[in-house]
Tab-separated table of C-alpha atoms in Angstrom:
chain	number	residue	atom	x	y	z
B	24	MET	CA	0.000	0.000	0.000
B	25	GLN	CA	1.313	3.437	-0.935
B	26	GLU	CA	1.978	5.927	1.855
B	27	PRO	CA	0.228	9.267	1.565
B	28	TYR	CA	2.363	12.226	0.611
B	29	SER	CA	3.187	14.364	3.621
B	30	SER	CA	5.103	17.505	4.462
B	31	LYS	CA	8.085	15.749	6.118
B	32	ASP	CA	10.403	16.743	3.263
B	33	TYR	CA	9.245	20.317	3.527
B	34	SER	CA	9.660	20.511	7.328
B	35	ASN	CA	13.407	19.875	6.925
B	36	ASN	CA	13.524	22.696	4.412
B	37	ALA	CA	11.657	24.952	6.861
B	38	ARG	CA	14.213	24.145	9.591
B	39	LYS	CA	17.070	25.093	7.261
B	40	LYS	CA	15.363	28.397	6.442
B	41	MET	CA	14.821	29.086	10.159
B	42	PHE	CA	18.516	28.393	10.858
B	43	ILE	CA	19.560	30.759	8.050
B	44	ARG	CA	17.249	33.469	9.440
B	45	LEU	CA	18.794	32.991	12.894
B	46	ILE	CA	22.290	33.424	11.431
B	47	ASP	CA	21.104	36.580	9.630
B	48	ILE	CA	19.732	37.999	12.891
B	49	ILE	CA	23.020	37.292	14.691
B	50	ILE	CA	25.026	38.976	11.901
B	51	ILE	CA	22.739	42.032	11.941
B	52	THR	CA	22.953	42.301	15.753
B	53	ILE	CA	26.764	42.132	15.742
B	54	ALA	CA	26.921	44.663	12.911
B	55	PHE	CA	24.582	47.032	14.814
B	56	PHE	CA	26.761	47.065	17.946
B	57	PHE	CA	29.929	47.392	15.862
B	58	ILE	CA	28.481	50.389	13.992
B	59	LEU	CA	27.285	51.885	17.283
B	60	TYR	CA	30.805	51.659	18.734
B	61	VAL	CA	32.645	52.983	15.676
B	62	PHE	CA	30.301	55.808	14.688
B	63	VAL	CA	28.858	56.958	18.023
B	64	MET	CA	31.437	56.234	20.707
B	65	ASN	CA	34.602	56.701	18.664
B	66	GLN	CA	35.883	60.148	17.613
B	67	GLU	CA	38.537	59.186	15.008
B	68	VAL	CA	37.447	60.353	11.533
B	69	LEU	CA	39.853	58.087	9.614
B	70	LEU	CA	38.603	55.005	11.487
B	71	LYS	CA	35.005	55.982	10.738
B	72	PHE	CA	35.804	56.402	7.024
B	73	VAL	CA	37.698	53.088	6.700
B	74	ILE	CA	35.164	51.070	8.711
B	75	GLY	CA	32.256	52.730	6.868
B	76	THR	CA	33.772	51.848	3.480
B	77	VAL	CA	34.462	48.261	4.541
B	78	MET	CA	30.897	47.914	5.921
B	79	VAL	CA	29.368	49.144	2.652
B	80	ILE	CA	31.484	46.710	0.608
B	81	LEU	CA	30.661	43.778	2.923
B	82	THR	CA	26.951	44.646	2.836
B	83	ILE	CA	26.951	44.672	-0.973
B	84	ILE	CA	28.796	41.335	-1.126
B	85	TYR	CA	26.534	39.743	1.517
B	86	GLY	CA	23.378	41.019	-0.195
B	87	SER	CA	24.458	39.776	-3.617
B	88	LEU	CA	25.352	36.341	-2.211
B	89	LYS	CA	21.955	36.074	-0.486
B	90	TYR	CA	20.175	37.135	-3.673
B	91	GLU	CA	22.155	34.635	-5.770
B	92	ALA	CA	21.478	31.802	-3.294
B	93	LYS	CA	17.757	32.629	-3.292
B	94	SER	CA	17.676	32.675	-7.108
B	95	LEU	CA	19.460	29.308	-7.298
B	96	THR	CA	17.039	27.805	-4.757
B	97	GLN	CA	14.017	29.037	-6.707
B	98	ALA	CA	15.465	27.793	-10.011
B	99	LYS	CA	16.262	24.414	-8.439
B	100	THR	CA	12.718	24.159	-7.085
B	101	ASN	CA	11.218	24.728	-10.514
B	102	ASN	CA	13.759	22.636	-12.423
B	103	ASP	CA	13.258	19.643	-10.135
B	104	ILE	CA	9.717	19.071	-11.394
B	105	SER	CA	9.677	15.675	-13.076
B	106	LYS	CA	6.163	14.313	-12.652
B	107	LEU	CA	2.593	14.963	-11.657
B	108	VAL	CA	0.826	12.682	-9.174
B	109	LEU	CA	-2.953	12.302	-9.020
B	110	LEU	CA	-4.078	11.930	-5.393
B	111	ASN	CA	-7.309	10.543	-3.980
B	112	GLU	CA	-9.216	11.955	-0.978
B	113	ARG	CA	-6.848	10.266	1.507
B	114	GLY	CA	-3.725	11.564	-0.231
B	115	MET	CA	-2.874	8.219	-1.807
B	116	LYS	CA	-1.348	8.019	-5.280
B	117	VAL	CA	-3.882	7.040	-7.921
B	118	ASP	CA	-1.944	7.792	-11.095
B	119	GLU	CA	1.159	9.673	-12.206
B	120	TRP	CA	2.528	11.275	-15.340
B	121	GLU	CA	6.232	11.712	-16.082
B	122	LEU	CA	6.990	15.078	-17.684
B	123	GLY	CA	10.182	13.976	-19.412
B	124	ASP	CA	11.220	16.403	-22.141
B	125	GLN	CA	7.700	17.672	-22.819
B	126	ILE	CA	7.065	21.413	-22.855
B	127	SER	CA	3.274	21.588	-22.973
B	128	LEU	CA	0.546	19.385	-21.505
B	129	LEU	CA	-3.231	19.614	-21.710
B	130	ILE	CA	-5.205	18.740	-18.570
B	131	GLY	CA	-8.767	17.586	-19.138
B	132	LYS	CA	-10.715	14.589	-20.406
B	133	SER	CA	-9.909	12.637	-23.547
B	134	THR	CA	-12.465	12.055	-26.281
B	135	ALA	CA	-12.276	10.545	-29.741
B	136	GLU	CA	-11.513	14.017	-31.134
B	137	HIS	CA	-9.271	15.438	-28.387
B	138	LYS	CA	-6.579	13.695	-26.373
B	139	ALA	CA	-5.710	15.154	-22.990
B	140	ASP	CA	-2.107	14.604	-21.876
B	141	ILE	CA	-3.260	14.524	-18.248
B	142	ASP	CA	-6.509	12.569	-18.655
B	143	LEU	CA	-8.852	12.887	-15.687
B	144	CYS	CA	-11.512	10.503	-17.052
B	145	GLY	CA	-12.491	8.039	-14.377
B	146	THR	CA	-11.666	10.339	-11.458
B	147	GLU	CA	-14.195	10.901	-8.709
B	148	TYR	CA	-14.987	14.445	-9.890
B	149	GLU	CA	-14.862	13.673	-13.632
B	150	SER	CA	-18.183	15.436	-14.237
B	151	LEU	CA	-16.651	18.739	-13.009
B	152	VAL	CA	-13.649	18.549	-15.370
B	153	ASN	CA	-13.813	20.192	-18.806
B	154	TYR	CA	-12.425	18.412	-21.855
B	155	GLU	CA	-9.846	21.199	-22.120
B	156	HIS	CA	-9.581	22.415	-18.546
B	157	ALA	CA	-6.028	23.719	-18.056
B	158	VAL	CA	-2.651	23.726	-19.750
B	159	LEU	CA	0.885	23.301	-18.403
B	160	ASN	CA	3.713	25.028	-20.286
B	161	CYS	CA	7.448	24.920	-19.636
B	162	VAL	CA	9.241	28.163	-20.475
B	163	ALA	CA	12.971	28.594	-19.778
B	164	GLY	CA	12.914	25.593	-17.423
B	165	ILE	CA	9.971	26.870	-15.365
B	166	TRP	CA	6.569	25.177	-15.501
B	167	TYR	CA	3.442	27.344	-15.591
B	168	ILE	CA	-0.224	26.407	-15.262
B	169	GLU	CA	-3.048	28.277	-16.938
B	170	ASP	CA	-6.814	27.907	-16.606
B	171	ILE	CA	-8.153	27.832	-20.176
B	172	ASP	CA	-11.706	29.009	-19.627
B	173	SER	CA	-12.892	26.091	-17.503
B	174	VAL	CA	-16.327	26.113	-15.875
B	175	ASN	CA	-15.278	24.927	-12.394
B	176	GLY	CA	-11.884	26.622	-12.294
B	177	VAL	CA	-8.345	25.692	-11.378
B	178	GLY	CA	-6.878	26.079	-7.897
B	179	LEU	CA	-3.262	26.189	-6.819
B	180	LYS	CA	-1.875	25.614	-3.339
B	181	LYS	CA	1.797	26.483	-3.125
B	182	ALA	CA	4.092	24.171	-1.148
B	183	ASN	CA	4.154	25.032	2.571
B	184	LYS	CA	1.075	27.246	2.230
B	185	ARG	CA	-2.332	26.496	3.702
B	186	VAL	CA	-4.425	28.571	1.343
B	187	LYS	CA	-5.615	27.383	-2.047
B	188	ASN	CA	-6.017	30.186	-4.593
B	189	ARG	CA	-8.305	30.083	-7.582
B	190	LEU	CA	-6.442	31.018	-10.761
B	191	LYS	CA	-7.662	33.765	-13.026
B	192	GLN	CA	-8.438	32.485	-16.499
B	193	GLU	CA	-5.781	32.701	-19.198
B	194	ILE	CA	-3.039	33.974	-16.838
B	195	PRO	CA	-0.006	31.675	-16.392
B	196	TYR	CA	1.093	30.913	-12.815
B	197	PRO	CA	4.526	29.398	-12.008
B	198	LEU	CA	4.670	25.956	-10.417
B	199	GLY	CA	7.183	24.667	-7.903
B	200	ASN	CA	7.991	21.270	-6.471
B	201	GLY	CA	5.402	20.366	-3.828
B	202	ASP	CA	2.614	22.570	-5.183
B	203	THR	CA	-0.864	21.073	-5.470
B	204	ILE	CA	-3.079	21.723	-8.497
B	205	TYR	CA	-6.832	21.500	-8.027
B	206	ILE	CA	-8.791	20.714	-11.184
B	207	ALA	CA	-12.357	21.143	-9.933
B	208	ASN	CA	-11.983	19.006	-6.744
B	209	THR	CA	-9.294	16.693	-8.172
B	210	ARG	CA	-5.832	17.063	-6.617
B	211	ILE	CA	-2.605	16.764	-8.606
B	212	LEU	CA	0.707	16.991	-6.724
B	213	VAL	CA	3.668	18.539	-8.558
B	214	LYS	CA	6.838	16.483	-7.877
C-alpha cells in the first residue's frame, strides 16, 4: 500500500530556512553594535571612514550572495519538477505522469476528437472537469499552469502554504515542487 504524501520533506527545508534566518539575525545584531561603537562612541574620523567603506562593501557582497542563493534555490525548485501525481481523498497516489522532455501538456478529459495529456476521465470528480480544462507550459525551465476558460476553475496551493487560490483564467502561474493543483476538486501533486 502506498503511503500518503506528507510535508516531512518540507519541514526539513523549513528548519534550514529558520537556521539561516537565525544566522542573519546574529550577523545584523553584531553589525549594529559594531556600527554603534565605531560611529557613536569613537571620535577618530579616519577610522570611521575606513570602517564605513568596509561595511558598505561587505553589505553589498553579503546582499548579492543572499540574492544569488535565493535565485538558485528558486530555479532548483522549478527545475526539479519531473512528474505529476494524481491523489485521492486520503492523499494516496492514484496515477502519475512523467513530464520527461515535454514542454506543454493539456489537462482535461480525452475524447475521440481530443486527447488530454493529463486525462482525468475516471476520477471521482470527472463530471466537473472540462475536456480542455487547463494547460501546463514549460518556459525557460519553469513550468506554468493556466486555466483555459474552464467552468469549475483551477486552484493552486503552493508548497508550505495552507491557502488554495483560484487562478484567473488565461493567466499563467509558475509551479514549484510540492505545489498542489486543483482541477475542480481533483488534486494533482507537482513532484
